[in-house]
């Protein structure tokens, strides 16, 4: 869960970002003990009148998940003066225990497994889910050009991020595995 940085000060930015497992991915099951899911990253609007989260908007609904190394940590931090949502996706236990024979995809840029992903806090005008992936000029995600498509990948090669912290003095984002 992450809360928009202007949640308190701007009545038009009552946004809460939540990630959750939404489906069992039976087509990708490696073995009975190495299970896979699909995670969804959604922005809700907090209704101050009803005290409920409403109007869900999906930022990404193809995030890999598993019963081992699912991660799903989030933080909002600035890059170049603009706030973004960073999301950690685990490597789903590839190469260990019940998933020992499973391919490791943390270094593969075309997979969201084992990555830190970066999303816009608000859509940028691109079509569909691409609206949530930074694509403009210097603020574009770093692997968009490499892959030839918009990609949420910000950092690759992450095992299973357990938390984030942002240091505003040093302007550094830290992740712990």
XYZ file of C-alpha atoms in Angstrom:
177
model
C 0.000 0.000 0.000
C 1.181 3.528 -0.788
C -0.618 6.846 -0.356
C -0.375 9.725 -2.823
C 1.966 12.419 -1.404
C -0.760 15.074 -1.776
C -3.474 12.923 -0.155
C -3.865 15.264 2.833
C -3.307 18.607 1.103
C -5.149 18.184 -2.204
C -8.803 17.046 -2.196
C -8.407 15.946 -5.856
C -5.566 13.534 -5.023
C -7.185 11.190 -2.520
C -5.397 8.236 -4.105
C -4.340 4.995 -2.443
C -2.239 2.478 -4.382
C -2.678 -1.173 -3.439
C -1.163 -4.387 -4.747
C -2.785 -7.759 -4.235
C -2.937 -11.276 -5.630
C -6.012 -11.540 -7.822
C -5.750 -14.888 -9.602
C -4.132 -18.280 -9.412
C -2.059 -18.812 -12.547
C -2.669 -22.540 -13.014
C -1.242 -22.455 -16.557
C 2.192 -21.568 -15.169
C 2.411 -24.035 -12.273
C 5.881 -25.542 -12.231
C 5.081 -28.250 -9.686
C 2.558 -28.732 -6.897
C 4.693 -26.822 -4.364
C 5.873 -24.016 -6.678
C 2.678 -22.043 -7.291
C 2.142 -18.901 -9.330
C -0.346 -16.066 -9.158
C -1.061 -12.803 -10.911
C -0.689 -9.652 -8.843
C -2.548 -6.476 -9.642
C -1.499 -2.902 -8.862
C -4.550 -0.665 -8.464
C -5.177 2.984 -7.635
C -8.269 3.601 -5.517
C -9.858 6.944 -4.690
C -10.693 7.512 -1.035
C -14.233 8.835 -0.608
C -14.218 11.186 2.401
C -18.016 11.023 2.643
C -18.266 7.237 2.933
C -14.750 6.552 4.272
C -14.337 3.886 1.586
C -11.924 3.188 -1.210
C -13.750 3.455 -4.531
C -13.209 3.784 -8.292
C -10.408 1.246 -8.754
C -8.127 1.848 -11.735
C -5.642 -0.851 -12.711
C -2.065 0.344 -13.270
C -0.800 -3.144 -14.098
C -2.586 -6.486 -13.984
C 0.145 -8.802 -15.293
C 2.528 -8.738 -12.338
C 3.938 -12.199 -11.625
C 3.546 -13.604 -8.150
C 4.157 -16.833 -6.337
C 4.017 -18.597 -3.015
C 7.749 -17.869 -2.640
C 9.386 -14.436 -3.103
C 6.256 -12.495 -4.035
C 7.543 -9.171 -2.617
C 4.933 -6.474 -3.630
C 6.657 -3.694 -1.659
C 5.816 -0.116 -2.702
C 7.017 3.415 -2.089
C 6.451 6.807 -3.667
C 9.655 8.738 -4.281
C 10.813 11.512 -6.621
C 12.997 11.270 -9.691
C 13.991 14.582 -11.263
C 11.428 16.418 -9.125
C 8.490 14.187 -10.140
C 6.989 11.632 -7.757
C 6.644 8.038 -8.980
C 5.361 4.786 -7.547
C 8.071 2.154 -7.185
C 6.948 -1.464 -6.937
C 9.165 -4.429 -6.080
C 8.430 -7.729 -7.753
C 10.085 -10.848 -6.310
C 11.788 -13.520 -8.388
C 9.162 -16.094 -7.316
C 11.727 -18.359 -5.641
C 13.462 -19.306 -8.871
C 16.406 -21.603 -8.269
C 15.620 -22.549 -4.679
C 13.610 -25.037 -2.597
C 10.365 -26.077 -4.331
C 11.159 -23.862 -7.318
C 14.788 -25.028 -7.633
C 14.438 -26.138 -11.258
C 12.554 -23.006 -12.308
C 14.327 -20.586 -14.649
C 15.655 -17.398 -13.040
C 14.242 -14.349 -14.829
C 15.509 -11.524 -12.619
C 18.108 -10.558 -15.261
C 15.721 -10.908 -18.226
C 14.350 -7.477 -19.134
C 11.224 -8.882 -20.815
C 9.976 -10.301 -17.497
C 8.724 -8.386 -14.455
C 10.052 -11.099 -12.084
C 12.846 -9.943 -9.782
C 12.582 -6.257 -10.663
C 11.864 -2.850 -9.245
C 9.208 -1.278 -11.436
C 8.369 2.417 -11.761
C 4.896 3.787 -12.503
C 3.341 7.217 -12.927
C 1.064 8.337 -10.104
C -1.404 9.583 -12.707
C -1.891 8.601 -16.350
C 0.352 10.439 -18.829
C -1.908 10.317 -21.885
C -0.625 7.100 -23.487
C -3.203 4.448 -24.380
C -4.298 1.734 -21.955
C -1.952 0.537 -19.242
C 0.957 2.302 -20.985
C -0.450 5.511 -19.485
C 1.014 4.408 -16.155
C 4.543 3.757 -17.493
C 6.842 6.801 -17.684
C 7.623 7.326 -21.350
C 8.495 10.982 -21.915
C 12.044 12.141 -22.632
C 14.501 12.184 -19.762
C 11.910 10.748 -17.356
C 11.242 7.638 -19.466
C 11.920 4.316 -17.795
C 15.477 3.202 -18.607
C 14.688 0.038 -20.580
C 11.982 1.437 -22.884
C 14.528 2.065 -25.659
C 16.321 -1.256 -25.124
C 13.116 -3.279 -25.378
C 11.448 -1.118 -28.032
C 8.243 -1.000 -25.968
C 7.140 0.772 -22.835
C 8.361 -1.165 -19.836
C 7.864 -0.535 -16.136
C 11.323 -2.009 -15.396
C 13.446 0.464 -13.445
C 16.011 -1.968 -11.951
C 16.621 -5.625 -12.744
C 18.320 -8.470 -10.883
C 16.427 -8.181 -7.582
C 15.947 -11.372 -5.559
C 13.074 -10.436 -3.252
C 12.870 -6.850 -2.017
C 11.597 -6.684 1.562
C 11.295 -2.936 1.942
C 12.011 0.537 0.619
C 13.280 3.751 2.161
C 13.867 7.118 0.511
C 16.472 9.578 1.792
C 15.425 13.087 0.676
C 18.742 14.643 1.772
C 20.838 12.331 -0.417
C 18.007 11.891 -2.961
C 18.479 8.101 -2.877
C 16.018 5.231 -2.932
C 17.069 2.167 -0.961
C 15.676 -1.344 -1.195
C 16.434 -4.236 1.149
C 16.506 -7.885 0.188
